[in-house]
PDB file of C-alpha atoms in Angstrom:
ATOM      1  CA  ILE A   5     113.728  81.715 108.572  1.00 95.00           C
ATOM      2  CA  LEU A   6     110.036  83.189 108.501  1.00 96.00           C
ATOM      3  CA  ASP A   7     108.933  79.445 109.408  1.00 96.00           C
ATOM      4  CA  VAL A   8     111.408  79.216 112.196  1.00 97.00           C
ATOM      5  CA  LEU A   9     110.532  82.924 113.361  1.00 97.00           C
ATOM      6  CA  LYS A  10     106.668  81.747 113.594  1.00 97.00           C
ATOM      7  CA  GLN A  11     107.158  78.351 115.148  1.00 97.00           C
ATOM      8  CA  GLU A  12     109.637  80.491 117.819  1.00 97.00           C
ATOM      9  CA  ASN A  13     107.038  83.421 117.699  1.00 96.00           C
ATOM     10  CA  VAL A  14     109.971  85.637 117.327  1.00 97.00           C
ATOM     11  CA  PRO A  15     109.594  89.307 115.594  1.00 96.00           C
ATOM     12  CA  ALA A  16     112.765  90.058 113.120  1.00 96.00           C
ATOM     13  CA  THR A  17     113.431  93.147 111.413  1.00 96.00           C
ATOM     14  CA  PHE A  18     114.605  92.622 107.494  1.00 97.00           C
ATOM     15  CA  PHE A  19     116.792  95.066 106.213  1.00 97.00           C
ATOM     16  CA  VAL A  20     115.948  94.333 102.359  1.00 97.00           C
ATOM     17  CA  LEU A  21     117.763  95.363  99.454  1.00 97.00           C
ATOM     18  CA  GLY A  22     115.353  97.051  96.550  1.00 97.00           C
ATOM     19  CA  SER A  23     116.752  95.273  93.693  1.00 97.00           C
ATOM     20  CA  ARG A  24     116.045  91.957  95.795  1.00 96.00           C
ATOM     21  CA  VAL A  25     112.560  92.998  97.056  1.00 98.00           C
ATOM     22  CA  GLU A  26     111.925  93.334  93.106  1.00 97.00           C
ATOM     23  CA  ALA A  27     112.800  89.724  92.557  1.00 96.00           C
ATOM     24  CA  MET A  28     110.985  88.041  95.298  1.00 96.00           C
ATOM     25  CA  PRO A  29     107.940  90.511  96.077  1.00 98.00           C
ATOM     26  CA  GLU A  30     106.199  88.020  97.582  1.00 98.00           C
ATOM     27  CA  MET A  31     108.354  87.455 100.251  1.00 97.00           C
ATOM     28  CA  VAL A  32     108.503  90.659 100.934  1.00 98.00           C
ATOM     29  CA  LYS A  33     104.763  90.393 101.402  1.00 98.00           C
ATOM     30  CA  ARG A  34     105.057  87.886 103.639  1.00 98.00           C
ATOM     31  CA  ILE A  35     107.599  89.506 105.483  1.00 97.00           C
ATOM     32  CA  TYR A  36     105.222  92.280 106.451  1.00 97.00           C
ATOM     33  CA  GLU A  37     102.388  90.703 106.686  1.00 97.00           C
ATOM     34  CA  GLU A  38     103.816  88.320 109.825  1.00 97.00           C
ATOM     35  CA  GLY A  39     104.931  91.653 111.633  1.00 95.00           C
ATOM     36  CA  HIS A  40     108.346  91.502 110.681  1.00 96.00           C
ATOM     37  CA  TYR A  41     109.804  95.060 110.609  1.00 96.00           C
ATOM     38  CA  ILE A  42     111.511  95.829 107.034  1.00 97.00           C
ATOM     39  CA  ALA A  43     114.205  98.228 107.153  1.00 97.00           C
ATOM     40  CA  ASN A  44     115.843  99.288 104.472  1.00 98.00           C
ATOM     41  CA  HIS A  45     119.506  98.405 103.391  1.00 97.00           C
ATOM     42  CA  GLY A  46     119.396 100.453  99.641  1.00 97.00           C
ATOM     43  CA  TYR A  47     118.569  99.266  96.331  1.00 98.00           C
ATOM     44  CA  SER A  48     122.208  98.388  94.931  1.00 96.00           C
ATOM     45  CA  HIS A  49     124.779  97.231  97.566  1.00 93.00           C
ATOM     46  CA  VAL A  50     127.245  98.630  94.864  1.00 95.00           C
ATOM     47  CA  TYR A  51     129.326 100.944  96.951  1.00 96.00           C
ATOM     48  CA  SER A  52     130.827 103.089  94.042  1.00 95.00           C
ATOM     49  CA  SER A  53     127.018 104.148  93.084  1.00 95.00           C
ATOM     50  CA  ILE A  54     125.695 104.518  97.063  1.00 96.00           C
ATOM     51  CA  TYR A  55     128.735 106.289  98.016  1.00 98.00           C
ATOM     52  CA  ALA A  56     128.981 108.880  95.066  1.00 98.00           C
ATOM     53  CA  SER A  57     127.637 111.667  97.115  1.00 98.00           C
ATOM     54  CA  PRO A  58     125.081 111.943 100.179  1.00 98.00           C
ATOM     55  CA  GLN A  59     122.106 112.214  97.725  1.00 98.00           C
ATOM     56  CA  ALA A  60     123.085 109.280  96.210  1.00 98.00           C
ATOM     57  CA  VAL A  61     122.668 107.649  99.948  1.00 98.00           C
ATOM     58  CA  LEU A  62     119.199 109.143 100.158  1.00 98.00           C
ATOM     59  CA  ASP A  63     118.658 108.093  96.555  1.00 98.00           C
ATOM     60  CA  GLU A  64     119.134 104.510  97.376  1.00 97.00           C
ATOM     61  CA  TYR A  65     117.313 104.795 100.565  1.00 98.00           C
ATOM     62  CA  ASN A  66     114.360 106.342  98.464  1.00 98.00           C
ATOM     63  CA  LYS A  67     114.311 103.646  95.935  1.00 98.00           C
ATOM     64  CA  CYS A  68     114.339 100.817  97.767  1.00 98.00           C
ATOM     65  CA  ASN A  69     111.491 102.415  99.837  1.00 98.00           C
ATOM     66  CA  GLU A  70     109.533 102.365  96.649  1.00 98.00           C
ATOM     67  CA  THR A  71     110.218  98.806  95.952  1.00 98.00           C
ATOM     68  CA  VAL A  72     108.822  97.829  99.146  1.00 98.00           C
ATOM     69  CA  LYS A  73     105.673  99.830  99.094  1.00 98.00           C
ATOM     70  CA  ASN A  74     105.113  98.056  95.749  1.00 98.00           C
ATOM     71  CA  ALA A  75     105.876  94.571  96.952  1.00 98.00           C
ATOM     72  CA  ILE A  76     103.970  94.952 100.099  1.00 98.00           C
ATOM     73  CA  GLN A  77     101.204  97.340  98.428  1.00 97.00           C
ATOM     74  CA  VAL A  78     100.995  99.897 101.190  1.00 97.00           C
ATOM     75  CA  PRO A  79     101.505 103.576  99.261  1.00 97.00           C
ATOM     76  CA  GLU A  80     101.938 105.161 102.947  1.00 96.00           C
ATOM     77  CA  TYR A  81     104.685 102.475 104.184  1.00 96.00           C
ATOM     78  CA  GLN A  82     108.148 104.678 105.044  1.00 96.00           C
ATOM     79  CA  SER A  83     110.599 102.572 107.004  1.00 95.00           C
ATOM     80  CA  HIS A  84     112.204 105.387 108.767  1.00 96.00           C
ATOM     81  CA  LEU A  85     115.267 102.909 109.190  1.00 97.00           C
ATOM     82  CA  PHE A  86     118.742 102.408 107.397  1.00 98.00           C
ATOM     83  CA  ARG A  87     121.222 100.343 107.876  1.00 97.00           C
ATOM     84  CA  PHE A  88     124.347 101.467 105.621  1.00 97.00           C
ATOM     85  CA  PRO A  89     126.168  99.137 103.248  1.00 94.00           C
ATOM     86  CA  GLY A  90     129.281  98.265 104.989  1.00 91.00           C
ATOM     87  CA  GLY A  91     128.524 100.286 107.797  1.00 92.00           C
ATOM     88  CA  SER A  92     128.009 103.702 108.852  1.00 95.00           C
ATOM     89  CA  SER A  93     131.674 104.500 109.842  1.00 91.00           C
ATOM     90  CA  GLY A  94     135.112 104.193 108.345  1.00 90.00           C
ATOM     91  CA  GLY A  95     135.705 103.250 105.193  1.00 92.00           C
ATOM     92  CA  THR A  96     136.791 104.609 101.685  1.00 94.00           C
ATOM     93  CA  TYR A  97     133.564 106.582 101.793  1.00 97.00           C
ATOM     94  CA  ALA A  98     133.895 107.395 105.647  1.00 97.00           C
ATOM     95  CA  ALA A  99     133.717 111.366 104.808  1.00 97.00           C
ATOM     96  CA  ILE A 100     130.274 110.474 102.370  1.00 97.00           C
ATOM     97  CA  LYS A 101     128.502 108.153 104.909  1.00 97.00           C
ATOM     98  CA  THR A 102     128.968 111.513 107.627  1.00 97.00           C
ATOM     99  CA  GLU A 103     127.383 113.814 105.424  1.00 98.00           C
ATOM    100  CA  ALA A 104     124.643 111.130 104.290  1.00 98.00           C
ATOM    101  CA  ILE A 105     123.772 110.544 107.950  1.00 98.00           C
ATOM    102  CA  LYS A 106     122.835 114.408 108.211  1.00 98.00           C
ATOM    103  CA  LEU A 107     121.111 114.415 105.482  1.00 98.00           C
ATOM    104  CA  LEU A 108     118.855 110.992 106.529  1.00 98.00           C
ATOM    105  CA  GLU A 109     118.106 112.696 109.661  1.00 98.00           C
ATOM    106  CA  GLU A 110     117.077 115.724 107.817  1.00 98.00           C
ATOM    107  CA  ASN A 111     114.548 113.727 105.992  1.00 98.00           C
ATOM    108  CA  GLY A 112     113.268 111.385 108.798  1.00 97.00           C
ATOM    109  CA  VAL A 113     115.341 108.543 108.302  1.00 97.00           C
ATOM    110  CA  LEU A 114     117.383 106.657 111.126  1.00 96.00           C
ATOM    111  CA  TYR A 115     120.297 104.482 110.554  1.00 96.00           C
ATOM    112  CA  VAL A 116     121.675 101.351 112.676  1.00 96.00           C
ATOM    113  CA  ASP A 117     124.507  99.229 112.496  1.00 95.00           C
ATOM    114  CA  TRP A 118     124.598  95.762 113.703  1.00 94.00           C
ATOM    115  CA  ASN A 119     126.791  95.101 117.233  1.00 95.00           C
ATOM    116  CA  ALA A 120     126.697  91.231 116.904  1.00 95.00           C
ATOM    117  CA  LEU A 121     127.493  88.725 114.509  1.00 94.00           C
ATOM    118  CA  THR A 122     127.313  84.777 113.467  1.00 95.00           C
ATOM    119  CA  GLY A 123     130.151  85.183 110.897  1.00 93.00           C
ATOM    120  CA  ASP A 124     127.999  84.913 108.028  1.00 91.00           C
ATOM    121  CA  ALA A 125     129.379  88.351 106.010  1.00 90.00           C
ATOM    122  CA  GLU A 126     132.614  86.572 106.746  1.00 89.00           C
ATOM    123  CA  LYS A 127     132.780  83.357 104.356  1.00 85.00           C
ATOM    124  CA  ASN A 128     130.288  81.374 102.765  1.00 83.00           C
ATOM    125  CA  ASP A 129     131.524  77.817 104.093  1.00 86.00           C
ATOM    126  CA  LEU A 130     130.035  78.047 107.358  1.00 90.00           C
ATOM    127  CA  THR A 131     129.371  75.699 109.862  1.00 95.00           C
ATOM    128  CA  ILE A 132     126.471  75.832 112.662  1.00 96.00           C
ATOM    129  CA  GLU A 133     129.191  75.693 115.159  1.00 97.00           C
ATOM    130  CA  TYR A 134     131.247  78.124 113.359  1.00 96.00           C
ATOM    131  CA  GLU A 135     128.382  80.698 113.885  1.00 96.00           C
ATOM    132  CA  MET A 136     127.593  80.020 117.067  1.00 97.00           C
ATOM    133  CA  THR A 137     131.215  80.546 118.344  1.00 97.00           C
ATOM    134  CA  ARG A 138     131.146  83.822 116.548  1.00 97.00           C
ATOM    135  CA  LEU A 139     127.682  84.955 117.929  1.00 97.00           C
ATOM    136  CA  GLN A 140     129.142  84.182 121.577  1.00 97.00           C
ATOM    137  CA  GLN A 141     131.979  86.348 120.851  1.00 96.00           C
ATOM    138  CA  THR A 142     130.211  89.190 119.721  1.00 96.00           C
ATOM    139  CA  VAL A 143     127.394  89.135 121.975  1.00 96.00           C
ATOM    140  CA  LEU A 144     129.376  89.181 125.283  1.00 90.00           C
ATOM    141  CA  ASP A 145     127.444  91.149 127.909  1.00 86.00           C
ATOM    142  CA  ARG A 146     125.616  93.504 126.073  1.00 93.00           C
ATOM    143  CA  ASN A 147     122.428  95.174 127.013  1.00 93.00           C
ATOM    144  CA  SER A 148     121.442  95.459 123.762  1.00 93.00           C
ATOM    145  CA  VAL A 149     122.162  93.065 120.322  1.00 95.00           C
ATOM    146  CA  VAL A 150     121.296  94.009 116.785  1.00 95.00           C
ATOM    147  CA  VAL A 151     122.938  90.492 115.223  1.00 95.00           C
ATOM    148  CA  LEU A 152     124.069  90.420 111.582  1.00 94.00           C
ATOM    149  CA  MET A 153     122.532  87.675 109.618  1.00 94.00           C
ATOM    150  CA  HIS A 154     122.097  87.220 106.104  1.00 92.00           C
ATOM    151  CA  ASP A 155     119.962  84.798 104.233  1.00 87.00           C
ATOM    152  CA  ALA A 156     121.189  84.447 100.441  1.00 83.00           C
ATOM    153  CA  PRO A 157     121.300  81.453  98.854  1.00 82.00           C
ATOM    154  CA  GLU A 158     125.035  80.513  99.777  1.00 84.00           C
ATOM    155  CA  LYS A 159     124.495  81.374 103.633  1.00 87.00           C
ATOM    156  CA  LYS A 160     121.665  78.886 104.372  1.00 91.00           C
ATOM    157  CA  VAL A 161     123.690  77.535 107.438  1.00 94.00           C
ATOM    158  CA  THR A 162     122.615  80.970 109.142  1.00 93.00           C
ATOM    159  CA  ALA A 163     118.985  79.435 108.327  1.00 94.00           C
ATOM    160  CA  GLU A 164     119.627  76.196 109.945  1.00 95.00           C
ATOM    161  CA  ALA A 165     121.519  77.940 112.795  1.00 96.00           C
ATOM    162  CA  LEU A 166     118.849  79.800 113.439  1.00 97.00           C
ATOM    163  CA  PRO A 167     117.021  77.748 116.044  1.00 98.00           C
ATOM    164  CA  GLN A 168     120.104  77.433 118.378  1.00 98.00           C
ATOM    165  CA  ILE A 169     120.898  80.905 118.158  1.00 98.00           C
ATOM    166  CA  ILE A 170     117.416  81.923 119.069  1.00 98.00           C
ATOM    167  CA  SER A 171     117.899  79.525 121.800  1.00 98.00           C
ATOM    168  CA  TYR A 172     121.314  80.661 123.129  1.00 97.00           C
ATOM    169  CA  LEU A 173     120.173  84.143 123.175  1.00 97.00           C
ATOM    170  CA  LYS A 174     117.003  83.588 125.176  1.00 97.00           C
ATOM    171  CA  GLN A 175     119.307  81.175 127.479  1.00 96.00           C
ATOM    172  CA  GLN A 176     121.254  84.560 127.573  1.00 96.00           C
ATOM    173  CA  GLY A 177     118.220  86.552 129.133  1.00 95.00           C
ATOM    174  CA  TYR A 178     117.321  88.530 125.777  1.00 96.00           C
ATOM    175  CA  GLU A 179     114.197  89.531 124.803  1.00 95.00           C
ATOM    176  CA  PHE A 180     113.395  89.493 120.868  1.00 96.00           C
ATOM    177  CA  LYS A 181     111.866  92.878 119.172  1.00 94.00           C
ATOM    178  CA  ASN A 182     111.837  94.058 115.950  1.00 89.00           C
ATOM    179  CA  PHE A 183     111.869  98.227 115.590  1.00 89.00           C
ATOM    180  CA  TYR A 184     108.549  98.724 115.480  1.00 86.00           C
ATOM    181  CA  GLU A 185     108.762  97.952 119.093  1.00 87.00           C
ATOM    182  CA  ILE A 186     111.708 100.067 119.380  1.00 85.00           C
ATOM    183  CA  ILE A 187     110.901 103.017 117.714  1.00 80.00           C
TER     184      ILE A 187
END
């Protein structure tokens, strides 16, 4: 993924899990050093822990932020950007999420959700064609697009589809920016 982004001169935002940052600090450091935005997706991705309370959401954010600081060796690092596991609204934990949004904002943390996807969150046995179809179905004519994509080993087709995804979005007139440029 990083090699393709570099080759295409495309900046990206990576919403990282703290537990994965601890497992692969050298990869996170490379992401940072290549100018991509490292945003926060919590530490554990265990919904029952994350959404135990609004404070638990903030604690997950803070724990992930600390792991990123350690990995990239930048003590003052603060992502200021969170993506709620499972999205910021609805579901079993809707009330907690609403309260957590206020608590995050009080602590200088914004949140963002995706508004387009490749389908890689839907299943594991993907094809490039499936991902391109889901992208085209969900991008529509939006002015601004945040595409949900995953980089887990079982999602290798997403990495294989990335050049086509970039090409398609460029053909549609989109410019690529990471959140350094946006916020």
